[in-house]
Coordinates of C-alpha atoms in Angstrom, one line a residue:
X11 CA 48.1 37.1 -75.5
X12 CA 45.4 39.0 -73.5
X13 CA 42.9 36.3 -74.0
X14 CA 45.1 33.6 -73.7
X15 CA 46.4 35.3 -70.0
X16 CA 42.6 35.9 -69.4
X17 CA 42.0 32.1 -70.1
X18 CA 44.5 31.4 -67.9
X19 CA 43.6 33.2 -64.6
X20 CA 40.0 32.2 -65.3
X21 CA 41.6 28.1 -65.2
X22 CA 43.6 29.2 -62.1
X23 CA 40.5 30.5 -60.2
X24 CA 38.4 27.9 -61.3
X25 CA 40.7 25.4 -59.9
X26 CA 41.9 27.4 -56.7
X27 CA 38.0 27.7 -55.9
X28 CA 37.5 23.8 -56.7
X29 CA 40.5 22.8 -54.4
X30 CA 38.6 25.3 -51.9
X31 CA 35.4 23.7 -51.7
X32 CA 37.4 20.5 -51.9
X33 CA 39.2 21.4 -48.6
X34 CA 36.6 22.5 -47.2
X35 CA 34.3 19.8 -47.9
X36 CA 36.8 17.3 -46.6
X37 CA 37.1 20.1 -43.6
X38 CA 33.3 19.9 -43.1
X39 CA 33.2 16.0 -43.1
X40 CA 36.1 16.3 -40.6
X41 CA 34.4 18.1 -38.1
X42 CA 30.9 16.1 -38.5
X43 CA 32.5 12.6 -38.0
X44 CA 34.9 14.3 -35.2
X45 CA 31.8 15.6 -33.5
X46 CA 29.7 12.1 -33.7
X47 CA 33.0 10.9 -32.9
X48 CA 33.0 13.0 -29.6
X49 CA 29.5 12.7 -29.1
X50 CA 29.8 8.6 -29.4
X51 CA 32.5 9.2 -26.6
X52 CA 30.4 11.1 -24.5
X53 CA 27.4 9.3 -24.2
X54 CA 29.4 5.8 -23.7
X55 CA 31.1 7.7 -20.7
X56 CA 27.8 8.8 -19.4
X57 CA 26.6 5.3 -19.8
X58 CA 29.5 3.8 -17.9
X59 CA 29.6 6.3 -15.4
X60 CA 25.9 5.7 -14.6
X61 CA 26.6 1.8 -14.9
X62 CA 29.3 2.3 -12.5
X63 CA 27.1 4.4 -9.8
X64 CA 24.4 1.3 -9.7
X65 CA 27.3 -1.4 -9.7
X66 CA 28.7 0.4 -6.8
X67 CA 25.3 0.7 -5.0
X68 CA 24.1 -2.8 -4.8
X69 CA 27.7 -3.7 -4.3
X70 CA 28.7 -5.6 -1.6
X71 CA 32.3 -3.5 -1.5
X72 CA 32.4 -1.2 2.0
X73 CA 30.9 2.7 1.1
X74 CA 32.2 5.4 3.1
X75 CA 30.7 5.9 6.1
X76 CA 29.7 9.8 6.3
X77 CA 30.2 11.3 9.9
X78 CA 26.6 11.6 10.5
X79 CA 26.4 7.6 10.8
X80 CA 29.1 7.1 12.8
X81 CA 32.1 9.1 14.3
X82 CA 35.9 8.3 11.9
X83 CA 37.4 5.2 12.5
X84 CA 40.3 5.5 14.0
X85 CA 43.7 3.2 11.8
X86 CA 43.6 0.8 14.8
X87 CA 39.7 0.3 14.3
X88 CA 40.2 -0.2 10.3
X89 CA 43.2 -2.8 11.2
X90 CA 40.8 -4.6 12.9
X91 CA 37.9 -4.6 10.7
X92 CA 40.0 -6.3 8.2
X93 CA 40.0 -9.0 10.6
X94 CA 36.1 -9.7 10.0
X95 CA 36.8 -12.7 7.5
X96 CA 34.2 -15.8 7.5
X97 CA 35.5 -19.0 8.8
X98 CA 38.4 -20.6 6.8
X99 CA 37.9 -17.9 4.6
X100 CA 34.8 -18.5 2.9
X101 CA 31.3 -17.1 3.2
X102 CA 29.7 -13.7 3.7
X103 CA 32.3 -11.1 4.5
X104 CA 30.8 -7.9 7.2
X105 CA 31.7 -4.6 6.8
X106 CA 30.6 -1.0 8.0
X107 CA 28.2 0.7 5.7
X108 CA 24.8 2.2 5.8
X109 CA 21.0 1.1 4.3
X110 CA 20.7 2.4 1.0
X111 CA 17.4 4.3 1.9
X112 CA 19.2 6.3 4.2
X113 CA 21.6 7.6 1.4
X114 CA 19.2 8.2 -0.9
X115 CA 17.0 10.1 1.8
X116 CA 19.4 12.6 2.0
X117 CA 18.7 14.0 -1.8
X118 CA 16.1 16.1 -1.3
X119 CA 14.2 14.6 -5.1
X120 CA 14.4 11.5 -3.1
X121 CA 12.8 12.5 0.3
X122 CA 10.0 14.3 -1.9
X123 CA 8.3 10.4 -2.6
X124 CA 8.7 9.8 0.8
X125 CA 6.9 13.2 1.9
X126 CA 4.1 12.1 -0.8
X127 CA 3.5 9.0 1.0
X128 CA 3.4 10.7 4.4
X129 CA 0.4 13.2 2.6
X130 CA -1.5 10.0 1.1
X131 CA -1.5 8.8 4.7
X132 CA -2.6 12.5 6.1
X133 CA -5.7 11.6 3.6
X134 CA -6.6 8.4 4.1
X135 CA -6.9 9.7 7.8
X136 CA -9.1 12.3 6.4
X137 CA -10.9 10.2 4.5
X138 CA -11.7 7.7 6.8
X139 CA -12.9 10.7 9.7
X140 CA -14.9 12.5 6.8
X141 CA -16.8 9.2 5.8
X142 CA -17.5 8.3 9.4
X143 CA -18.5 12.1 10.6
X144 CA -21.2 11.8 7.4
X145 CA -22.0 8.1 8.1
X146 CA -22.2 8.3 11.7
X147 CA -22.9 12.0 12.7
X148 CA -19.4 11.5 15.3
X149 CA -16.1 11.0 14.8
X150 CA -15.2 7.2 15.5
X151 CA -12.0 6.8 16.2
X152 CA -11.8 3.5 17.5
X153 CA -9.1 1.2 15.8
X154 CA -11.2 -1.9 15.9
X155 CA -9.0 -3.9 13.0
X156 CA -5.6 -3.0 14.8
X157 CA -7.4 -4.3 18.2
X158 CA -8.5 -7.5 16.9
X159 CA -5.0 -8.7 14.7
X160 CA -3.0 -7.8 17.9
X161 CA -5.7 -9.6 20.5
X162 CA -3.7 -12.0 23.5
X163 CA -0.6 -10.2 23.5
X164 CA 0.6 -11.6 27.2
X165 CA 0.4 -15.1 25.5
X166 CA 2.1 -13.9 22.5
X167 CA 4.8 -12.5 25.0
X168 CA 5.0 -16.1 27.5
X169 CA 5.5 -17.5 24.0
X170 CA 8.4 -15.5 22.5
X171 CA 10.1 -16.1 25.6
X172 CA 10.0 -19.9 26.0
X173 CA 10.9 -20.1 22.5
X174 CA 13.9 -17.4 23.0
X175 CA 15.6 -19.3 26.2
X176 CA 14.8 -22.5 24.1
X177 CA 16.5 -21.2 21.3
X178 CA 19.6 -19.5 23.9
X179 CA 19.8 -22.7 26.3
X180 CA 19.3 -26.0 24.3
X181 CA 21.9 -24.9 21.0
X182 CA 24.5 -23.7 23.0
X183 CA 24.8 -26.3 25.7
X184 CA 24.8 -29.4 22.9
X185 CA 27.0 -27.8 20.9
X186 CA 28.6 -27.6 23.9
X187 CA 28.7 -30.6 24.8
X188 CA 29.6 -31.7 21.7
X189 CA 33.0 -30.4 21.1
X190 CA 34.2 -31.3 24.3
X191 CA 33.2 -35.0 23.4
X192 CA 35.5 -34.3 20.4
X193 CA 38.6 -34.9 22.7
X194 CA 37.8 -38.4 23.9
X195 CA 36.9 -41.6 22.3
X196 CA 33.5 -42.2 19.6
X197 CA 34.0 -39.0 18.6
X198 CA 31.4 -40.2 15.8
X199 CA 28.9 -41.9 17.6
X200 CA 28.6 -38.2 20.1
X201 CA 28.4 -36.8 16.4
X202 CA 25.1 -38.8 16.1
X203 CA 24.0 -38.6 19.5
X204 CA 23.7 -34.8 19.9
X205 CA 23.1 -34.4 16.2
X206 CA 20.1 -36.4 16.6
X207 CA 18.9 -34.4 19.8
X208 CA 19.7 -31.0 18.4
X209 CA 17.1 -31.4 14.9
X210 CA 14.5 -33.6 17.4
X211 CA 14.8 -29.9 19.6
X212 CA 14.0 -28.0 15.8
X213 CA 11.1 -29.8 14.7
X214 CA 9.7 -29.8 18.1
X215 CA 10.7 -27.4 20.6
X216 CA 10.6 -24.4 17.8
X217 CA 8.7 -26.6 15.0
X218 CA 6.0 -28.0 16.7
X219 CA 5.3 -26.3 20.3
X220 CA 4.9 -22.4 18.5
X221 CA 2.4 -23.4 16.1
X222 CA 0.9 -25.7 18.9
X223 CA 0.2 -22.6 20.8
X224 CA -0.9 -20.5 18.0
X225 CA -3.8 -23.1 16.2
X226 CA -4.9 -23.8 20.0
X227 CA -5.8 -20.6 21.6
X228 CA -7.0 -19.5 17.9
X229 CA -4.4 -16.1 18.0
X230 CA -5.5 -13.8 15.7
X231 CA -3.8 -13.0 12.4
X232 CA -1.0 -10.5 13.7
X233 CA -0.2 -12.0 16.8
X234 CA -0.1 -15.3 14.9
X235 CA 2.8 -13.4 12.3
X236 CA 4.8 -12.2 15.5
X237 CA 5.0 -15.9 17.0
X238 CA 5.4 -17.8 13.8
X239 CA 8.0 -15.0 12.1
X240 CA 9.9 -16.1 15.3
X241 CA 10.2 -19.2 15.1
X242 CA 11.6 -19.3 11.5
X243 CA 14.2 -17.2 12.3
X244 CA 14.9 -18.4 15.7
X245 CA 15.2 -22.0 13.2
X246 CA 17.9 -20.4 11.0
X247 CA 19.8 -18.5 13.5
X248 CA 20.1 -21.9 15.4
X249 CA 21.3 -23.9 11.6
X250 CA 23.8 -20.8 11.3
X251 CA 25.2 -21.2 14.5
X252 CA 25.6 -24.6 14.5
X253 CA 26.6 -24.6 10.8
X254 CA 29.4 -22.3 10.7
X255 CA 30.8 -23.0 14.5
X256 CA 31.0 -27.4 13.4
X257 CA 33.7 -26.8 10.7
X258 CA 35.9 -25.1 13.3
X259 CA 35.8 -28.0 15.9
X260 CA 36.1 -30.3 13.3
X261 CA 39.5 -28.8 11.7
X262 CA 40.9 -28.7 15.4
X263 CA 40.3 -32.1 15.7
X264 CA 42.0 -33.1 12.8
X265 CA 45.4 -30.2 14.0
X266 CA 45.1 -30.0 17.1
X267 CA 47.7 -27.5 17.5
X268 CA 46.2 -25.9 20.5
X269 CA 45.1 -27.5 23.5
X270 CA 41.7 -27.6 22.9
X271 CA 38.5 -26.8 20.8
X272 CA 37.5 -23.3 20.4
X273 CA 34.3 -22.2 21.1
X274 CA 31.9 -19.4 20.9
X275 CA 31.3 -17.8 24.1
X276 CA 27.7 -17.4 25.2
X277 CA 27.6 -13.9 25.1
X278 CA 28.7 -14.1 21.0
X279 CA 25.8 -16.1 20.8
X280 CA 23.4 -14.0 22.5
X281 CA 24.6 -10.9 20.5
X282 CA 23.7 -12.9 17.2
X283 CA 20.3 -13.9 18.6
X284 CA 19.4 -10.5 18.6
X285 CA 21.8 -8.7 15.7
X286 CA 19.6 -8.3 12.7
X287 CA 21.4 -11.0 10.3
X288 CA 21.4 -14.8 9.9
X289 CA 25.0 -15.6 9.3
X290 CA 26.5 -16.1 12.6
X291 CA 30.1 -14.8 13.0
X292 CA 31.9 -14.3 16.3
X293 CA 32.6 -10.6 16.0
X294 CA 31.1 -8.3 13.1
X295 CA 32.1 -4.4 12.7
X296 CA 30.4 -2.4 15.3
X297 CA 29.7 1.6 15.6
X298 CA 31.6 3.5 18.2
X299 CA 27.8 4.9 19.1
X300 CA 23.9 4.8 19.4
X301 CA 22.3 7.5 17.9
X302 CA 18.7 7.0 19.8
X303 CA 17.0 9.8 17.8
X304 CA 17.6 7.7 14.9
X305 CA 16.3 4.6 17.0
X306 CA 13.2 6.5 17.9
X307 CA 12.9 7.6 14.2
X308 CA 13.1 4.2 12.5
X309 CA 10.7 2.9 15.5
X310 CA 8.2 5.7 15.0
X311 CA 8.0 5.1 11.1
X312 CA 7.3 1.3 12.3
X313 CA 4.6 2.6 14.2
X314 CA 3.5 4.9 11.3
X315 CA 3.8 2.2 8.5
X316 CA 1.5 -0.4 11.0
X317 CA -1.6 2.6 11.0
X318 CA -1.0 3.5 7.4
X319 CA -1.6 -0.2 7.1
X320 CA -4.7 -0.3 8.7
X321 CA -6.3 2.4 6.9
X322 CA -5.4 0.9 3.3
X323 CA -7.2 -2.2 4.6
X324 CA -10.2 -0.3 6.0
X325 CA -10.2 2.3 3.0
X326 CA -9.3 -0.3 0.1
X327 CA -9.6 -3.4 0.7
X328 CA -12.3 -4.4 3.4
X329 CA -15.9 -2.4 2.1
X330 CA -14.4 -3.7 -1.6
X331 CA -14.1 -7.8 -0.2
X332 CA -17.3 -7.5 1.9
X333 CA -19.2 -7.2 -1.6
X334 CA -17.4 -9.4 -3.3
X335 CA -17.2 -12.4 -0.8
X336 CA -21.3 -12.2 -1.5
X337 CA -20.7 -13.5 -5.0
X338 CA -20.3 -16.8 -6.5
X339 CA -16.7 -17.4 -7.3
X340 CA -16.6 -17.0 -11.3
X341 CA -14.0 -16.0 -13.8
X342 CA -15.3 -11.8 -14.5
X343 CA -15.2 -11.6 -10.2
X344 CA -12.2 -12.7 -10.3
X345 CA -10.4 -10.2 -12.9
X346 CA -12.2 -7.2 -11.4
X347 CA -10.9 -8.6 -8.0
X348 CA -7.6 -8.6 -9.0
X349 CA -7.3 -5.4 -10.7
X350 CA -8.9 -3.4 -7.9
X351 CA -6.5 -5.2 -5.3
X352 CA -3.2 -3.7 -7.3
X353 CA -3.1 -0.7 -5.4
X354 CA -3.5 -1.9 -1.7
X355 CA -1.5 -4.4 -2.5
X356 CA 1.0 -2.4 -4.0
X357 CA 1.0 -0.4 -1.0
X358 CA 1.0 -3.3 1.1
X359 CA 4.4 -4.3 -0.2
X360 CA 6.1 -1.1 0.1
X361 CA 4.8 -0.7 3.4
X362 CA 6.0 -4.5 4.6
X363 CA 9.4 -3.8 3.1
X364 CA 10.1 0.0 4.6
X365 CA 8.7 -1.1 8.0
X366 CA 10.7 -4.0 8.1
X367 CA 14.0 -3.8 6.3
X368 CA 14.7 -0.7 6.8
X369 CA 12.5 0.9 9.5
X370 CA 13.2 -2.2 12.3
X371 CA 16.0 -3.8 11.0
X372 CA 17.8 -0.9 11.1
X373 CA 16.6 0.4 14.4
X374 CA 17.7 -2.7 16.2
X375 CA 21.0 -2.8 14.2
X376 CA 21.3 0.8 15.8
X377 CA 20.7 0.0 19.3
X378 CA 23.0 -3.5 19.1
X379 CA 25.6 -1.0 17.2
X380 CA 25.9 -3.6 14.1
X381 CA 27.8 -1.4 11.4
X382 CA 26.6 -4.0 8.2
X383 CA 23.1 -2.1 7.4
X384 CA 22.9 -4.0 4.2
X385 CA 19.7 -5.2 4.8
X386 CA 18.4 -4.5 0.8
X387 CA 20.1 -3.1 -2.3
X388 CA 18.5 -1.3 -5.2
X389 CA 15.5 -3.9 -6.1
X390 CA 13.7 -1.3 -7.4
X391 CA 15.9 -0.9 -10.1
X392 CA 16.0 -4.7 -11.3
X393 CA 16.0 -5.7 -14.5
X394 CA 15.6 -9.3 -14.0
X395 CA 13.6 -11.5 -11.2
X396 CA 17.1 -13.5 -10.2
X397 CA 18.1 -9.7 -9.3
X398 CA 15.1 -8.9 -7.7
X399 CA 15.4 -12.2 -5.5
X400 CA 19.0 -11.0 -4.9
X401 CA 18.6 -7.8 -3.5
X402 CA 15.3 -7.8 -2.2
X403 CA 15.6 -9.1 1.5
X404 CA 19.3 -9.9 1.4
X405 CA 19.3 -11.6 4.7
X406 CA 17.3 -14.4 4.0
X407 CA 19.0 -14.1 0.7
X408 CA 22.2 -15.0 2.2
X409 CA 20.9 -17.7 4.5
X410 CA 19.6 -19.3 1.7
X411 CA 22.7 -18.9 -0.5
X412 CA 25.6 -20.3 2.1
X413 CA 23.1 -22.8 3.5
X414 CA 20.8 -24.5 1.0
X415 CA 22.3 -23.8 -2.5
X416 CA 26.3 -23.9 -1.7
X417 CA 25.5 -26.6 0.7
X418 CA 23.7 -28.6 -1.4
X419 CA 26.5 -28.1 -4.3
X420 CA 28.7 -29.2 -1.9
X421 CA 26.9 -32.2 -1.3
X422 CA 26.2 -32.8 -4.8
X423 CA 30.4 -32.0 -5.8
X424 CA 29.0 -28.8 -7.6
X425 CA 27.4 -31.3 -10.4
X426 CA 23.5 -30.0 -10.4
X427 CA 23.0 -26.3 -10.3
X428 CA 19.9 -26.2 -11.6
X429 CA 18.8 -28.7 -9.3
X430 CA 20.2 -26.8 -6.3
X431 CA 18.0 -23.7 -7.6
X432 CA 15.2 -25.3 -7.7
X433 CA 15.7 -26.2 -4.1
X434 CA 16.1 -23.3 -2.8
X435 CA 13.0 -22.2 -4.6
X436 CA 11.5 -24.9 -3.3
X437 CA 12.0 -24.5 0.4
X438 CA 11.7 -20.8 0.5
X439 CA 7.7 -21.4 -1.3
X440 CA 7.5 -24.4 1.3
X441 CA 7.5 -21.6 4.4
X442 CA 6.6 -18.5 2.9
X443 CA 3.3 -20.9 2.4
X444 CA 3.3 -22.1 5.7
X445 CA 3.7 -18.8 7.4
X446 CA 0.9 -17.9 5.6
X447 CA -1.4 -20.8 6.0
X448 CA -0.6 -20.7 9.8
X449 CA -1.2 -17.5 10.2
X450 CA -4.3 -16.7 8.1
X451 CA -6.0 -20.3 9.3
X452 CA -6.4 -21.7 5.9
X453 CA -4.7 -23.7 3.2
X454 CA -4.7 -21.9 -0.1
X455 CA -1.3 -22.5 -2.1
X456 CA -1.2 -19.0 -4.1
X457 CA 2.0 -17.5 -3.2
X458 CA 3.2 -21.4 -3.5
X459 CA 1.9 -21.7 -7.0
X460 CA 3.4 -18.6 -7.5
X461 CA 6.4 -18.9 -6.7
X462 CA 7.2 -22.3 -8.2
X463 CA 5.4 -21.8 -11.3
X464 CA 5.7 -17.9 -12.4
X465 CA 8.7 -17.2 -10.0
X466 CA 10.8 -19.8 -11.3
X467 CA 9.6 -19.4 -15.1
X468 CA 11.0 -15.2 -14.8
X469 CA 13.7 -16.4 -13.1
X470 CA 14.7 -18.0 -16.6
X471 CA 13.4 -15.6 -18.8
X472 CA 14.1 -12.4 -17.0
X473 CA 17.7 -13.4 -16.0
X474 CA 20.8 -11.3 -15.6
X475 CA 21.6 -10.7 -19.5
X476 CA 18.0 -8.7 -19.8
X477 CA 19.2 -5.1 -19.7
X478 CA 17.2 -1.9 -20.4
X479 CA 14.2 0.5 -19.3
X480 CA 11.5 -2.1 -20.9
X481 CA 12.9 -5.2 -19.0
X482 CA 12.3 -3.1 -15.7
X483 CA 9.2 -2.3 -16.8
X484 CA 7.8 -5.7 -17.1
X485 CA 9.5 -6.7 -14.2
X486 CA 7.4 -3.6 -12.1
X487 CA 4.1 -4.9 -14.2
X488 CA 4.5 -8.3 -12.9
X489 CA 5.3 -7.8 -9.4
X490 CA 2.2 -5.3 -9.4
X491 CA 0.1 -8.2 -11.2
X492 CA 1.2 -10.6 -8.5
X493 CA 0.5 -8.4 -5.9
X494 CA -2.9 -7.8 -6.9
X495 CA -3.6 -11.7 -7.6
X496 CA -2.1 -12.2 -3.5
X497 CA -4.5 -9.8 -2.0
X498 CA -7.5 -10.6 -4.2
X499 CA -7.6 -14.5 -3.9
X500 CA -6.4 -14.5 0.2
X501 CA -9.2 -12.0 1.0
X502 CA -11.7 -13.6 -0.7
X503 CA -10.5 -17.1 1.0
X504 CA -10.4 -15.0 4.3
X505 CA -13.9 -13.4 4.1
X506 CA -15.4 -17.5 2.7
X507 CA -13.7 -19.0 5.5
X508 CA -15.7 -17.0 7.9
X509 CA -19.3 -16.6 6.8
X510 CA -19.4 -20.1 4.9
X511 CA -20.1 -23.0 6.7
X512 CA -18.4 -26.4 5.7
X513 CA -20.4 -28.9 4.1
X514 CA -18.8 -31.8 5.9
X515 CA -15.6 -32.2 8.1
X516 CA -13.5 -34.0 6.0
X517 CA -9.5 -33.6 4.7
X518 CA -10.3 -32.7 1.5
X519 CA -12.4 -30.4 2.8
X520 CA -10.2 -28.5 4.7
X521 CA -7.9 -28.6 1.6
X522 CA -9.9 -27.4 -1.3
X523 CA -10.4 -23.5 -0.7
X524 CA -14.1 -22.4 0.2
X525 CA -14.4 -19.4 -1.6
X526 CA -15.0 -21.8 -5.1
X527 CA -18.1 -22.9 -3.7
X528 CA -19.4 -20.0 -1.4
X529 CA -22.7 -19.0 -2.0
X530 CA -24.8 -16.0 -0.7
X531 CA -27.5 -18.1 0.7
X532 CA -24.8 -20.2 3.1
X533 CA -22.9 -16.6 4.0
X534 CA -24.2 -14.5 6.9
X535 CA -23.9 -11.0 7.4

């Protein structure tokens, strides 16, 4: 019996301590899958709460205005800023938030990139007095470059004003004009009549006499961008105003429940000369206040982005061209050129973009009390070129989306997208090239070819599905790339179009670029 017992309790444990290491085996397993369980949870809420943060960003949804920006809005005030819908309602919608920039200034990690540019500047000043001290045994302080791009100011002014009143007079009164012929007989036949006058007054009065001006008196390079970046957007604020105010007259005349056409008074259409947005409305969402520190802020960091500008150009780029331009063009020239042009052109880019979308942009918004600061959204953290073109200048964006590509769906009866794409790739290479070839005096189709050929082939292969770290990457890699190609090839043009001669004066001539067939012997110092 005692061995039999003893054989017994021995089973019993045995079995107790197997179903114990069962249970806790199956506890153990438990807990791991219940932890990558958890952990699976955790990292997809992480993901979708960082997902979420960008969305909201680069949304076009109203943020909350902090008190800094603007005192609260009172209920009355956010009644009638629901009132701010487009025309019939379609098109871009207006609402009260600030530049991205300015949000993202206020984390200190954030404002640390901006403090390291401010110290790269503090060196390149350094630089440039050091070199010069040791070079020249003085100080020269002269800002010869800055002198020369900015030369004949008072005509640039006489200019910008005859195309301004142009641009205020000769709309308005046609437009005018125009709806009140609405209300009598041959309503058509006025249609034709003033529609006629009004794109005879585009192509010449701000297509023809500005450039006129500039290739005639021989303006140098920046006064030539002031003048010519005028007239393009004196051009689209005249389409937008006449675009979006047409539709109105046109649906009274077919109603005609009051007594007779609305239209925009001249002091609407003054505001939106000068408000810092393309897409005429009659009232947008306005700040109860200008805040002129900030004004002279953003207008001092123009200032600051203009010299920083000049001394990348006199540090970086000029002693490097100067060398090269004594070469004859060839293929190892031009792969050193463009790799040593990344970084001032780089540079350049940031620069153009902080100066201008945010640093002016916003200071003018400021003073005219315009409330819609979306000027940009978070290009910087594209994955894809179509977002890129998106969010990088969103005005022109916009113009181009209500006015070329929805138009011309319209037109079409929404049958060829990717025809009305390429469009409006097309006519945004069409004047980016001719702002350039206008203002730099020579024909040289880069940023054309660039556009059209490698803009339009990321455009299909980075697209909107291309998520991830890498896909940014490449997109960074190739805008650097393109930068560097930009400011290599329209330097070297630049430099060849002023020390080399041309061999006859012919079109084709003018046409092919100079710096192919440049030689030292035909260049002067």
């Amino acid at each position: 019996m005692g061995s039999y017992g003893e054989k017994i309790s021995i089973i019993f444990f045995s079995e107790t301590t197997a179903l114990i290491d069962f249970k806790l085996g199956i506890q153990l397993l438990y807990d791991d899958f219940l932890k990558s369980d958890l952990m699976r949870q955790f990292d997809g809420h992480i993901s979708d709460f960082m997902d979420s943060l960008i969305e909201e960003s680069a949304s076009l949804e109203p943020a909350p205005v902090p008190a800094g920006f603007s005192p609260p809005l009172s209920d009355k005030e956010r009644n009638k800023l629901r009132l701010f819908r487009p025309p019939h309602g379609q098109g871009k919608q207006f609402v009260s938030r600030r530049s991205l920039l300015d949000e993202l200034f206020e984390v200190n990690h954030i404002r640390t990139i901006y403090h390291m540019f401010i110290a790269l500047l503090i060196l390149f000043i350094l630089s440039t007095l050091v070199v010069d001290f040791l070079d020249e045994g003085r100080l020269v302080l002269d800002f010869d470059l800055l002198v020369y791009a900015f030369g004949q100011l008072p005509l640039v002014v006489c200019t910008w004003i005859c195309m301004f009143l142009s641009a205020l007079l000769v709309p308005y009164s046609l437009f005018h004009l125009w709806s009140q012929s609405q209300c009598g007989s041959y309503p058509r036949l006025y249609s034709l009549l003033f529609g006629s006058v009004f794109l005879f007054y585009q192509a010449v009065g701000l297509g023809f006499f500005p450039t006129y001006v500039v290739v005639i008196n021989s303006l140098p390079p920046a006064s030539r961008f002031i003048i010519i970046l005028e007239q393009v957007r004196l051009m689209m604020k005249t389409h937008s105003f006449v675009r979006e105010n047409v539709p109105r007259i046109l649906a009274w005349t077919k109603d005609k429940t009051s007594p007779g056409p609305v239209a925009p008074q001249v002091s609407q259409y003054l505001y939106f000369l000068f408000v810092p947005t393309l897409i005429y409305r009659d009232k947008y969402p306005r700040n109860p206040v200008i805040r002129w520190s900030y004004v002279a802020t953003k207008l001092l960091q123009v200032l600051g982005c203009l010299f920083y500008a000049y001394y990348v150009f006199v540090r970086l780029c000029i002693p490097q061209f100067r060398s090269i331009s004594l070469q004859l063009f060839d293929l190892k020239a031009m792969v050193l050129c463009v790799f040593n042009s990344i970084l001032p052109g780089v540079l350049v880019l940031f620069l153009g973009f902080f100066a201008f979308l945010h640093c002016w942009l916003n200071a003018f918004a400021e003073m005219l009390r315009f409330a819609d600061r979306m000027f940009y959204k978070d290009w910087w953290n594209s994955t894809s070129f179509a977002n890129y073109y998106r969010t990088w200048n969103v005005v022109v964006h916009d113009w181009l989306y209500y006015y070329v590509y929805r138009d011309f769906l319209w037109m079409s009866q929404k049958r060829f997208r990717p025809a009305a794409m390429l469009f409006v790739f097309t006519v945004s290479a069409v004047v980016h090239e001719y702002i350039l070839a206008v203002c730099f005096g020579f024909f040289y189709p880069v940023l054309f070819c660039l556009f059209m050929c490698f803009g339009m082939m990321f455009n299909f292969i980075l697209h909107d599905q291309r998520k991830g770290p890498i896909w940014n990457i490449i997109m960074w890699t190739s805008l650097f790339l393109g930068q560097g190609v930009i400011i290599c090839l329209y330097s070297q043009e630049w430099y060849a179009q002023r020390y080399c001669p041309l061999k006859e004066n012919s079109f084709l001539e003018l046409l092919k670029p100079r710096s192919w067939s440049c030689e030292r012997g035909l260049m002067a110092d």
